[in-house]
Coordinates of C-alpha atoms in Angstrom, one line a residue:
Chain A
M13 CA -64.9 181.2 -94.7
T14 CA -61.6 182.1 -95.0
A15 CA -60.1 185.3 -94.9
I16 CA -57.1 187.7 -95.1
Y17 CA -57.1 191.1 -93.4
A18 CA -55.0 193.8 -91.3
L19 CA -55.5 195.4 -88.6
Y20 CA -54.4 199.4 -88.7
D21 CA -54.8 202.2 -86.1
D22 CA -53.9 204.8 -89.0
P23 CA -56.7 205.6 -91.9
E24 CA -53.4 206.9 -93.9
V25 CA -52.2 203.5 -94.3
V26 CA -55.9 201.7 -94.6
Q27 CA -56.2 204.0 -97.5
R28 CA -52.4 202.7 -98.5
A29 CA -53.6 199.3 -98.1
V30 CA -56.8 199.7 -100.1
D31 CA -55.0 201.3 -103.2
G32 CA -52.1 198.2 -102.8
L33 CA -54.9 195.6 -103.0
R34 CA -56.4 197.8 -106.3
T35 CA -53.2 197.3 -107.4
A36 CA -52.6 193.7 -106.7
G37 CA -55.8 192.9 -108.9
V38 CA -58.4 192.8 -106.0
P39 CA -61.8 194.6 -107.2
D40 CA -63.1 197.2 -105.4
G41 CA -66.0 195.0 -104.6
R42 CA -64.0 192.7 -102.6
I43 CA -62.1 194.7 -100.8
V44 CA -63.7 194.9 -97.3
V45 CA -62.9 197.9 -94.7
M46 CA -64.7 197.5 -91.3
S47 CA -64.3 200.3 -88.6
S48 CA -65.9 201.6 -85.5
E49 CA -66.9 204.8 -86.9
P50 CA -66.8 206.3 -90.5
F51 CA -63.8 207.9 -92.2
E52 CA -66.0 210.2 -94.7
D53 CA -62.3 212.6 -95.1
F54 CA -60.9 209.2 -97.1
E55 CA -61.5 208.3 -100.6
F56 CA -61.9 204.4 -99.4
S57 CA -64.6 204.9 -97.5
H58 CA -66.7 206.5 -100.2
R59 CA -66.9 203.3 -102.1
D60 CA -70.5 202.1 -101.3
K61 CA -72.5 204.9 -101.2
A62 CA -75.8 205.8 -101.1
D63 CA -77.0 208.4 -103.0
W64 CA -80.0 206.0 -103.9
L65 CA -81.4 205.7 -100.4
F66 CA -83.2 209.6 -101.2
T67 CA -85.0 208.1 -104.2
V68 CA -86.3 204.7 -101.7
A69 CA -87.4 207.5 -99.5
V70 CA -89.2 209.6 -101.8
A71 CA -91.0 206.5 -103.1
G72 CA -91.9 205.8 -99.4
G73 CA -93.8 209.6 -98.9
V74 CA -95.9 209.0 -102.1
V75 CA -96.7 205.6 -101.3
G76 CA -97.4 207.5 -97.7
L77 CA -99.3 210.1 -99.7
A78 CA -101.0 207.6 -101.2
A79 CA -102.8 205.6 -98.2
G80 CA -103.1 208.8 -96.4
Y81 CA -105.1 210.3 -99.1
W82 CA -107.2 206.6 -99.5
L83 CA -107.9 205.8 -96.1
T84 CA -109.1 209.7 -95.6
R85 CA -111.5 209.9 -98.7
L86 CA -112.4 206.2 -98.7
T87 CA -113.4 206.3 -94.7
Q88 CA -115.4 209.9 -95.0
L89 CA -116.8 208.7 -98.1
S90 CA -117.8 205.1 -97.0
W91 CA -118.7 207.0 -93.5
P92 CA -120.1 210.5 -94.3
L93 CA -120.7 212.7 -91.4
R94 CA -121.7 216.6 -91.6
T95 CA -119.3 218.1 -89.4
S96 CA -119.2 222.0 -88.8
G97 CA -121.2 223.1 -92.6
M98 CA -118.0 221.1 -94.2
P99 CA -117.6 218.8 -97.3
I100 CA -117.8 214.9 -96.5
V101 CA -114.5 215.1 -97.8
A102 CA -112.8 218.1 -96.3
P103 CA -109.5 218.5 -98.1
W104 CA -107.3 220.9 -95.5
P105 CA -108.4 218.7 -92.6
N106 CA -107.6 215.6 -94.2
L107 CA -104.0 217.4 -95.4
I108 CA -103.2 217.1 -92.4
V109 CA -103.6 213.5 -92.0
I110 CA -101.9 213.4 -95.6
F111 CA -98.9 215.2 -94.4
E112 CA -98.3 212.6 -91.3
M113 CA -98.6 209.3 -93.5
T114 CA -96.7 211.1 -96.3
M115 CA -93.7 211.8 -93.7
L116 CA -94.2 208.4 -91.8
G117 CA -93.8 206.5 -95.2
A118 CA -90.5 208.3 -96.2
I119 CA -89.2 207.5 -92.2
L120 CA -90.1 204.0 -92.9
A121 CA -89.2 203.1 -96.2
T122 CA -85.7 204.5 -95.3
V123 CA -85.5 202.3 -92.0
V124 CA -86.2 199.6 -94.1
T125 CA -83.8 199.4 -97.0
L126 CA -81.1 200.6 -94.5
F127 CA -81.9 197.2 -92.5
I128 CA -82.1 195.2 -96.2
S129 CA -79.1 197.0 -97.6
A130 CA -77.1 196.9 -94.6
R131 CA -77.9 193.1 -94.3
L132 CA -80.0 193.8 -90.7
P133 CA -79.9 192.3 -88.7
R134 CA -78.0 189.1 -88.9
R135 CA -75.7 186.7 -86.9
L136 CA -72.0 188.6 -86.4
P137 CA -70.1 186.5 -89.3
R138 CA -66.8 185.1 -88.7
F139 CA -65.1 187.9 -90.9
Y140 CA -65.2 190.3 -87.8
D141 CA -62.3 191.5 -85.5
P142 CA -63.4 192.6 -82.0
E143 CA -60.3 194.5 -82.3
I144 CA -62.1 196.7 -84.6
S145 CA -63.7 198.1 -81.5
D146 CA -60.8 199.2 -79.9
G147 CA -60.3 202.2 -83.3
Y148 CA -58.3 199.4 -85.6
I149 CA -59.5 199.6 -89.1
L150 CA -59.5 196.1 -90.5
V151 CA -58.7 195.9 -94.4
G152 CA -59.3 192.6 -96.2
V153 CA -60.5 190.1 -98.3
A154 CA -63.0 187.4 -98.3
N155 CA -61.9 183.7 -99.7
P156 CA -58.8 185.1 -100.8
G157 CA -58.2 181.6 -102.6
A158 CA -55.0 179.3 -102.4
D159 CA -51.8 180.3 -100.4
A160 CA -50.3 181.2 -104.0
D161 CA -53.5 184.0 -104.6
S162 CA -52.8 185.5 -101.7
R163 CA -49.4 186.2 -101.3
P164 CA -49.7 189.3 -103.4
L165 CA -53.1 190.6 -101.2
T166 CA -50.5 190.1 -98.0
Q167 CA -47.7 191.8 -99.7
A168 CA -49.9 195.0 -100.2
L169 CA -51.1 194.9 -97.1
T170 CA -48.1 194.8 -95.2
D171 CA -46.6 197.0 -97.6
A172 CA -48.9 199.7 -96.4
G173 CA -47.6 200.4 -93.5
P174 CA -47.7 199.2 -89.3
G175 CA -50.0 196.8 -89.4
R176 CA -50.9 193.2 -87.9
I177 CA -52.0 190.6 -90.3
K178 CA -54.5 188.1 -89.5
R179 CA -56.4 185.2 -91.0
I180 CA -59.3 183.6 -90.8
E181 CA -58.9 179.8 -91.8
Chain B
M28 CA -52.2 210.8 -80.5
S29 CA -53.0 207.2 -81.0
R30 CA -56.6 206.2 -82.1
T31 CA -57.0 203.0 -80.7
R32 CA -56.6 201.2 -77.2
N33 CA -55.0 203.8 -74.9
N34 CA -57.8 206.6 -76.4
P35 CA -59.6 206.8 -73.3
L36 CA -63.4 207.9 -74.7
A37 CA -64.5 204.8 -74.8
D38 CA -63.9 203.6 -71.3
D39 CA -65.4 206.8 -70.0
L40 CA -68.2 206.8 -72.1
L41 CA -68.7 203.2 -71.2
R42 CA -68.1 203.4 -67.7
P43 CA -71.6 204.1 -66.1
L44 CA -72.3 201.1 -68.2
F45 CA -69.7 198.2 -66.9
N46 CA -69.5 200.4 -62.8
T47 CA -73.0 200.4 -60.7
G48 CA -72.4 202.8 -57.9
V49 CA -74.7 203.1 -55.2
W50 CA -76.0 206.8 -56.3
F51 CA -78.1 204.8 -59.0
Y52 CA -79.8 202.7 -57.0
L53 CA -81.2 205.3 -54.4
A54 CA -82.7 207.3 -57.6
V55 CA -84.1 204.7 -59.2
A56 CA -85.7 203.9 -56.0
A57 CA -86.6 207.1 -55.4
L58 CA -87.7 208.3 -58.4
G59 CA -89.5 204.6 -58.6
T60 CA -91.3 205.3 -55.7
V61 CA -93.0 208.6 -57.1
V62 CA -93.8 207.6 -60.0
L63 CA -95.7 204.3 -58.1
T64 CA -97.2 207.0 -55.9
G65 CA -98.3 208.5 -59.5
L66 CA -100.1 205.6 -60.9
T67 CA -101.6 204.5 -57.7
A68 CA -103.4 208.3 -57.8
W69 CA -104.3 207.4 -61.1
A70 CA -105.9 204.3 -60.2
Y71 CA -107.5 206.4 -58.0
Q72 CA -109.3 208.6 -60.5
M73 CA -110.0 205.5 -62.8
W74 CA -112.1 203.9 -59.6
H75 CA -113.5 206.8 -58.4
G76 CA -114.2 208.5 -61.4
M77 CA -113.3 212.1 -63.1
G78 CA -114.8 213.6 -60.2
V79 CA -111.9 213.0 -57.9
A80 CA -110.2 215.8 -60.3
G81 CA -110.4 219.7 -60.6
V82 CA -112.3 219.6 -64.1
N83 CA -115.7 220.4 -63.8
W84 CA -118.0 222.5 -66.0
P85 CA -117.2 225.1 -67.9
V86 CA -113.4 224.1 -67.4
F87 CA -112.7 220.7 -68.7
W88 CA -109.1 220.8 -69.7
G89 CA -107.1 221.8 -66.4
F90 CA -103.9 220.1 -65.6
H91 CA -103.8 216.9 -67.3
E92 CA -104.0 219.3 -70.5
T93 CA -102.1 221.3 -69.1
N94 CA -98.8 218.7 -68.9
F95 CA -100.2 217.2 -72.5
V96 CA -98.8 220.3 -74.4
F97 CA -96.2 220.5 -71.7
W98 CA -94.4 217.6 -72.0
I99 CA -94.9 217.3 -75.8
G100 CA -93.4 220.7 -76.0
I101 CA -90.0 219.6 -74.0
S102 CA -90.5 216.8 -76.6
H103 CA -88.8 219.2 -79.2
A104 CA -85.7 219.4 -76.9
G105 CA -84.4 216.7 -78.7
T106 CA -84.9 215.3 -82.3
L107 CA -85.8 218.7 -84.1
I108 CA -82.8 220.4 -82.6
S109 CA -80.3 217.4 -82.9
A110 CA -81.6 217.1 -87.0
I111 CA -81.5 220.8 -87.4
L112 CA -77.5 220.6 -86.0
R113 CA -76.8 217.7 -87.9
L114 CA -77.8 219.3 -91.2
V115 CA -76.1 222.5 -90.4
N116 CA -73.1 220.1 -89.4
A117 CA -72.4 222.0 -86.2
R118 CA -69.7 220.0 -85.2
W119 CA -70.4 221.0 -81.1
R120 CA -73.0 219.4 -81.8
R121 CA -71.9 215.6 -81.0
P122 CA -71.8 215.2 -77.5
V123 CA -75.2 216.6 -76.9
T124 CA -77.5 214.8 -80.0
R125 CA -78.3 211.6 -77.8
C126 CA -78.9 213.5 -74.5
A127 CA -81.1 215.4 -76.9
E128 CA -82.7 212.8 -78.6
V129 CA -83.5 211.0 -75.9
I130 CA -85.5 213.4 -74.0
T131 CA -87.5 213.7 -76.8
V132 CA -88.6 209.9 -77.0
F133 CA -89.6 210.2 -73.3
A134 CA -91.0 213.5 -73.4
L135 CA -93.4 212.5 -75.9
M136 CA -94.5 209.2 -74.1
I137 CA -95.5 210.9 -71.4
G138 CA -96.9 213.4 -73.4
A139 CA -98.9 211.1 -75.3
I140 CA -100.5 209.4 -71.9
F141 CA -102.2 212.0 -70.7
P142 CA -105.2 212.4 -72.9
I143 CA -105.7 208.7 -71.8
I144 CA -105.2 209.9 -68.3
H145 CA -107.8 212.7 -69.3
L146 CA -110.7 210.0 -70.7
G147 CA -111.1 209.1 -67.4
K148 CA -111.5 205.5 -68.8
P149 CA -108.4 205.0 -70.7
W150 CA -109.5 201.0 -71.9
L151 CA -111.3 203.2 -74.4
F152 CA -108.6 204.8 -75.9
Y153 CA -108.9 203.0 -78.8
W154 CA -111.9 205.0 -79.9
V155 CA -109.4 207.8 -81.3
A156 CA -107.6 206.0 -83.4
P157 CA -109.0 206.1 -86.8
Y158 CA -110.5 202.4 -87.4
P159 CA -113.5 200.9 -89.5
S160 CA -116.4 201.4 -88.2
Q161 CA -117.3 198.8 -85.0
G162 CA -120.1 199.7 -82.3
S163 CA -120.7 203.0 -84.2
I164 CA -117.7 204.6 -83.8
W165 CA -116.9 206.4 -87.2
P166 CA -113.4 208.2 -87.6
N167 CA -113.9 211.6 -88.3
F168 CA -110.7 213.1 -89.9
R169 CA -112.3 216.6 -89.1
S170 CA -111.1 216.1 -85.0
P171 CA -108.0 218.2 -84.1
L172 CA -108.1 214.7 -81.9
V173 CA -107.4 212.4 -84.7
W174 CA -104.8 214.6 -86.1
D175 CA -102.8 214.6 -82.7
F176 CA -103.8 210.7 -83.0
F177 CA -101.3 210.6 -86.3
A178 CA -99.1 213.5 -86.0
I179 CA -97.8 212.4 -82.0
N180 CA -96.8 208.8 -83.9
T181 CA -95.3 209.4 -86.5
Y182 CA -93.2 211.9 -84.5
L183 CA -93.0 209.1 -81.9
T184 CA -91.6 206.7 -84.6
G185 CA -89.4 208.6 -86.2
S186 CA -87.7 209.8 -83.3
L187 CA -87.3 206.8 -81.6
L188 CA -85.9 205.4 -85.0
F189 CA -83.8 208.5 -85.3
L190 CA -82.7 207.8 -81.2
M191 CA -82.1 204.3 -82.2
L192 CA -80.1 203.6 -85.5
P193 CA -77.0 205.8 -84.7
M194 CA -77.4 203.4 -81.4
I195 CA -76.5 200.4 -83.4
P196 CA -72.4 201.0 -84.0
D197 CA -72.2 202.2 -80.2
F198 CA -74.2 198.4 -79.3
A199 CA -71.2 196.3 -81.4
L200 CA -68.8 198.0 -79.4
V201 CA -70.3 197.1 -75.7
R202 CA -70.8 193.9 -77.0
D203 CA -67.1 193.5 -78.3
R204 CA -66.1 194.9 -74.7
A205 CA -68.4 192.6 -72.3
V206 CA -68.4 189.4 -71.4
G207 CA -71.6 186.6 -70.4
L208 CA -74.8 187.8 -70.6
R209 CA -74.6 191.3 -71.2
K210 CA -72.2 190.1 -74.5
R211 CA -75.2 188.1 -75.9
I212 CA -77.6 191.1 -75.0
Y213 CA -75.7 193.9 -76.5
G214 CA -74.6 191.3 -79.3
L215 CA -78.6 190.8 -79.8
L216 CA -78.8 194.9 -80.1
A217 CA -76.1 195.1 -82.1
M218 CA -77.4 193.2 -85.0
G219 CA -74.1 191.7 -86.5
W220 CA -73.1 195.0 -87.2
Q221 CA -69.6 195.0 -88.2
G222 CA -68.8 198.9 -89.6
T223 CA -68.1 198.3 -93.0
T224 CA -68.0 201.1 -95.2
Q225 CA -71.1 199.5 -96.7
Q226 CA -73.0 199.6 -93.6
W227 CA -71.4 203.4 -92.1
N228 CA -72.3 205.0 -95.9
R229 CA -75.9 203.8 -95.4
L230 CA -76.4 204.6 -92.0
E231 CA -75.1 208.1 -92.4
A232 CA -77.8 207.9 -95.9
A233 CA -80.4 207.2 -93.6
M234 CA -79.3 209.5 -90.6
Q235 CA -79.6 212.2 -93.5
I236 CA -82.6 211.8 -94.9
M237 CA -84.2 211.3 -91.2
A238 CA -82.8 214.8 -90.5
I239 CA -84.8 216.0 -92.9
A240 CA -87.6 214.2 -92.2
I241 CA -88.2 214.6 -88.9
I242 CA -87.9 218.7 -89.1
P243 CA -91.1 219.2 -90.9
V244 CA -92.6 216.3 -88.6
A245 CA -91.5 218.3 -85.4
V246 CA -93.1 221.6 -86.5
S247 CA -96.5 219.8 -87.4
V248 CA -96.9 218.0 -84.0
H249 CA -96.6 221.5 -82.2
T250 CA -98.5 223.0 -85.2
I251 CA -101.1 220.0 -84.5
V252 CA -101.5 220.2 -80.7
S253 CA -101.8 224.3 -81.2
F254 CA -104.9 223.3 -83.3
D255 CA -106.6 221.9 -80.5
F256 CA -107.1 225.0 -79.4
S257 CA -107.0 227.0 -82.5
M258 CA -110.2 225.2 -84.1
A259 CA -112.5 225.8 -81.2
Q260 CA -113.8 229.4 -80.9
V261 CA -113.1 230.0 -77.4
P262 CA -111.7 233.6 -76.4
M263 CA -108.6 234.0 -76.9
W264 CA -107.9 230.3 -79.0
H265 CA -109.1 231.2 -81.8
S266 CA -106.1 232.3 -82.7
T267 CA -104.1 232.5 -86.5
I268 CA -100.7 233.3 -84.5
F269 CA -101.1 229.6 -82.6
G270 CA -99.2 227.4 -84.4
P271 CA -95.6 229.3 -85.1
Y272 CA -96.6 230.7 -81.2
F273 CA -96.6 227.3 -80.1
V274 CA -93.8 225.6 -82.1
A275 CA -91.7 228.5 -80.9
G276 CA -92.6 227.7 -77.0
A277 CA -92.1 224.2 -77.8
I278 CA -88.5 224.5 -78.7
F279 CA -87.7 227.1 -76.1
S280 CA -88.9 224.7 -73.6
G281 CA -87.2 221.6 -74.8
I282 CA -83.6 223.7 -74.8
A283 CA -83.9 224.9 -71.6
A284 CA -85.0 221.4 -70.7
L285 CA -82.2 220.0 -72.5
I286 CA -79.5 222.5 -70.8
L287 CA -80.6 221.2 -67.2
A288 CA -80.4 217.2 -68.2
M289 CA -77.1 217.8 -69.9
T290 CA -75.8 219.6 -66.2
V291 CA -77.5 216.4 -64.3
L292 CA -75.3 214.5 -66.5
R293 CA -72.5 215.8 -66.0
R294 CA -72.3 216.3 -62.9
M295 CA -73.5 212.7 -62.2
L296 CA -71.0 210.5 -64.7
R297 CA -68.3 212.6 -64.7
L298 CA -68.8 214.1 -68.2
H299 CA -67.3 217.6 -67.6
D300 CA -64.4 216.4 -70.7
Y301 CA -66.8 215.9 -72.8
L302 CA -70.1 218.0 -72.4
Q303 CA -67.7 220.7 -72.3
D304 CA -68.4 224.9 -71.4
I305 CA -69.3 225.6 -75.4
H306 CA -71.9 223.2 -75.2
F307 CA -73.6 225.3 -72.4
D308 CA -72.6 228.4 -74.0
N309 CA -74.3 227.6 -77.4
L310 CA -77.3 226.0 -75.5
A311 CA -77.7 229.2 -73.5
K312 CA -77.1 231.4 -76.3
L313 CA -80.1 229.6 -78.6
L314 CA -82.2 230.2 -75.1
L315 CA -82.1 233.8 -75.3
L316 CA -82.8 233.5 -79.2
M317 CA -86.1 232.0 -78.2
A318 CA -86.6 233.8 -75.0
L319 CA -86.7 236.6 -77.4
L320 CA -88.5 235.1 -80.0
W321 CA -91.4 233.8 -76.9
G322 CA -91.8 237.6 -75.8
Y323 CA -91.9 238.9 -79.3
F324 CA -94.9 236.0 -79.6
V325 CA -96.9 236.7 -76.3
T326 CA -96.9 240.3 -77.3
A327 CA -98.3 240.4 -80.6
E328 CA -101.0 237.7 -79.3
R329 CA -101.7 239.7 -76.5
I330 CA -101.9 243.4 -78.4
T331 CA -104.5 242.2 -81.1
V332 CA -106.5 241.1 -78.3
W333 CA -106.3 244.2 -76.2
Y334 CA -106.4 246.3 -79.6
G335 CA -109.6 244.3 -81.4
N336 CA -111.5 244.9 -77.9
E337 CA -114.0 242.0 -78.5
P338 CA -116.3 241.4 -75.2
H339 CA -116.2 238.2 -75.1
E340 CA -112.4 237.7 -75.5
M341 CA -111.4 240.4 -72.4
A342 CA -113.0 238.6 -70.2
A343 CA -110.1 236.3 -70.3
F344 CA -107.3 239.0 -71.2
W345 CA -108.0 240.9 -68.1
S346 CA -108.4 238.0 -66.0
T347 CA -104.7 237.1 -66.8
Q348 CA -103.7 241.1 -66.7
R349 CA -104.8 241.9 -63.5
G350 CA -107.3 239.4 -62.2
L351 CA -107.5 235.8 -60.7
Y352 CA -104.4 234.5 -62.6
S353 CA -102.5 237.9 -63.0
P354 CA -100.0 236.6 -60.3
L355 CA -99.3 233.3 -62.7
F356 CA -98.7 235.2 -66.2
W357 CA -96.2 237.7 -64.6
T358 CA -94.2 234.7 -62.7
M359 CA -94.7 233.4 -66.6
V360 CA -93.2 236.2 -68.0
C361 CA -90.5 236.9 -65.1
C362 CA -89.3 233.2 -65.5
N363 CA -89.6 233.1 -69.8
F364 CA -88.3 236.3 -70.4
V365 CA -86.5 238.5 -67.7
L366 CA -84.8 236.0 -66.1
P367 CA -82.9 234.9 -69.3
L368 CA -82.6 238.1 -70.2
A369 CA -81.4 239.2 -67.3
L370 CA -78.7 236.2 -67.1
L371 CA -77.6 235.0 -70.4
P372 CA -76.2 238.0 -72.5
F373 CA -73.1 237.6 -69.7
R374 CA -70.8 234.1 -71.4
R375 CA -70.0 233.6 -67.1
M376 CA -74.0 233.2 -66.8
R377 CA -74.5 231.2 -69.8
I378 CA -71.6 228.2 -68.9
G379 CA -72.5 228.9 -65.0
F380 CA -75.1 228.7 -62.6
G381 CA -77.1 231.5 -64.9
A382 CA -77.6 228.7 -67.8
V383 CA -79.3 226.1 -64.9
V384 CA -81.0 228.9 -63.4
A385 CA -82.7 230.7 -66.6
A386 CA -83.7 227.3 -67.9
S387 CA -85.2 225.9 -64.7
G388 CA -87.2 229.0 -65.0
V389 CA -88.0 228.9 -68.4
V390 CA -89.3 224.8 -67.7
V391 CA -91.3 226.2 -64.5
G392 CA -92.4 229.7 -66.7
M393 CA -93.5 227.3 -70.1
W394 CA -95.7 225.2 -67.5
L395 CA -97.5 228.4 -66.7
E396 CA -97.7 229.3 -69.9
R397 CA -99.5 226.0 -70.5
F398 CA -102.0 226.4 -67.5
L399 CA -102.5 229.9 -68.9
I400 CA -103.5 229.5 -72.1
I401 CA -105.9 226.4 -71.6
V402 CA -108.0 227.8 -67.9
P403 CA -108.7 231.5 -67.7
S404 CA -110.0 230.8 -71.4
L405 CA -112.1 228.1 -70.4
S406 CA -112.9 230.2 -67.5
N407 CA -114.3 233.1 -69.2
K408 CA -116.0 232.0 -72.4
Q409 CA -118.4 234.0 -74.5
L410 CA -121.5 234.1 -72.0
P411 CA -120.9 235.2 -68.9
Y412 CA -123.8 232.7 -67.0
T413 CA -121.5 230.1 -68.7
W414 CA -118.2 231.7 -66.6
G415 CA -116.3 229.4 -63.5
G416 CA -113.5 228.4 -62.2
Y417 CA -110.9 225.3 -61.6
T418 CA -109.1 224.3 -58.7
P419 CA -106.4 221.6 -59.7
Q420 CA -107.3 218.4 -57.4
P421 CA -104.5 216.2 -55.4
V422 CA -104.8 213.5 -58.2
E423 CA -104.2 215.8 -60.7
V424 CA -101.0 217.0 -59.1
I425 CA -99.6 213.9 -57.8
V426 CA -99.4 212.0 -61.6
M427 CA -98.2 215.8 -62.5
A428 CA -95.2 215.2 -60.1
S429 CA -95.1 211.5 -60.8
T430 CA -94.6 212.6 -64.9
F431 CA -91.5 214.2 -63.6
A432 CA -90.1 211.7 -62.0
A433 CA -91.3 209.4 -64.6
M434 CA -88.7 211.0 -66.8
A435 CA -85.8 211.5 -64.3
L436 CA -86.5 208.2 -63.9
L437 CA -86.3 206.6 -67.6
Y438 CA -83.3 209.1 -68.6
T439 CA -81.4 207.2 -65.8
L440 CA -82.1 203.8 -66.4
F441 CA -81.5 204.7 -70.1
A442 CA -78.0 206.0 -69.2
K443 CA -77.2 202.8 -67.3
V444 CA -77.8 200.4 -70.1
V445 CA -76.7 202.9 -73.5
P446 CA -73.3 205.5 -73.9
I447 CA -75.5 208.5 -73.2
I448 CA -72.8 210.0 -75.6
S449 CA -72.4 208.6 -79.0
I450 CA -69.0 207.3 -78.7
W451 CA -69.0 206.9 -82.5
E452 CA -69.7 210.3 -83.6
M453 CA -67.2 211.6 -80.7
R454 CA -64.5 209.1 -82.8
V455 CA -65.9 211.4 -86.2
G456 CA -64.8 214.3 -84.5
N457 CA -61.2 213.6 -83.4
Q458 CA -60.3 212.1 -86.5
P459 CA -57.3 213.0 -88.3
H460 CA -57.3 214.7 -91.8
P461 CA -55.3 213.3 -94.5
A462 CA -52.5 214.7 -95.8
A463 CA -53.5 213.3 -99.1
T464 CA -55.4 210.3 -100.4
A465 CA -55.0 208.6 -103.5
A466 CA -58.9 209.8 -104.5
P467 CA -58.6 212.1 -108.1
E468 CA -58.0 215.1 -107.9
H469 CA -62.0 216.3 -109.7
E470 CA -63.2 213.9 -106.5
L471 CA -61.6 215.9 -103.9
P472 CA -64.4 218.6 -103.6
E473 CA -66.8 215.6 -102.9
L474 CA -65.1 214.1 -99.9
S475 CA -64.6 217.6 -98.7
K476 CA -68.3 217.6 -98.1
A477 CA -69.8 218.2 -94.8
R478 CA -70.8 214.7 -93.3
P479 CA -74.0 215.0 -91.7

């Protein structure tokens, strides 16, 4: 795997670098930005928004609700117990169990989707720089191609502002 | 200001992880001894049976159940408060959230142990679980104890994930700074986190959803704990006010515990630059608000019983007002209401010793409240010939003391291996705002959206 990237310590410069790479013809999906904190106030951090995660959470909740309903109803019908004059399938007490399982379903679906979509857990990829933890922001492109192809990328990263260009060969 | 190497934030917050003082070993040894003593007492109770505990007819719930309700209440310090502050985007929350969320997880673990201790034969714990009918054990979803099983496990799972997800980026930070075995361990914990924009977006969206989901779960947990009482036809228990009363009380005691934990952390880990006066001021204001709410609920509960004048309820009522339990009741009122009202209206008190005194009082007062809900009612049930008393035995007192030590021990160990203040969230708080971005004009309102 090869990569070309720059380390900056100013998010404004990062924004310019990302815009420069776009101008150089790099598709948005190939521009990698890594940082030790999110930068919600900058456009570059909004490229991979995950609004659909809410839909997944709702779907997980629906699955949890169905499982809760199934668990309570089927258990009560399979082992009918008369308790304090309540019906065999008692809706009010079941509602509590169903509610908890609904929320558990939503929470677990969210977390599982987070791990899958963020590709966690995995071995730390080669395309990484420990200096990110010191507060630097990495902007780069993986597998940029031949030297001739990567020259405009280097130029875009250099033009953005003060930073250090690095390569992974 | 440079955001990078010269920023002391990470160095400060990672100092406890890389440097270990003598006090740490002393604290672990002292707290560990108390915890071991508690485990020995529990083993003694298992060996000799529940007879060595003070619970007996008609009071079958004593210290163990009091501690169960108390610790579940304390657990409301963290996740609920953190989730609310996260959703309303309270900027001052950043140094507070992880300190608070840790309390939730450990308090829930400790609280959930008490019903098992109370069983007498903890190896039969699995009977509570709603598993298929083996050995003629039927899961009964109409039992509040089964509701407890679902509620506490859901809350514990949610709180654990709510605590752990934002720790991943901080683990990555430790991984990049550590060497040797520590680097490998934190590397595993960081799970290959790189900090790409995609990962940050997923994490923040997940935290937003978790914050929304965890609030009703937290409310439901203590409501369901209150159902353990209010579903029973016991004097002063069978009340519709118990749900909200318990939830308010839980948040109340939780905030008090959080203030105490933050005070200790600030002093022991020298975090004065991060846990500042504004955090204590705001939390103390919340404590004062909850003291008023608690006073409202107690008044509403008491006046309703008194006005109803039901003979079977009045026995339990008067035993707390001017009978055997009245010293405890009035101590509780002083601790939970008088003390906060006397100290916390003044800013000087809120940011100083007054907050610690008030919070300590509230922790004591809320423990007494749990005790006074359980014991006087069971001592004075409907038929006078069933009336009796309860005297806690050494086993119960030792087990209770050991759980406080266990909480402190777990907290100490946690603060040794995990940054107790979220470093990346603190960094977000220190970020510069963009002068101009390349975003199209119509996207600017989107960018100014509050981060979770």
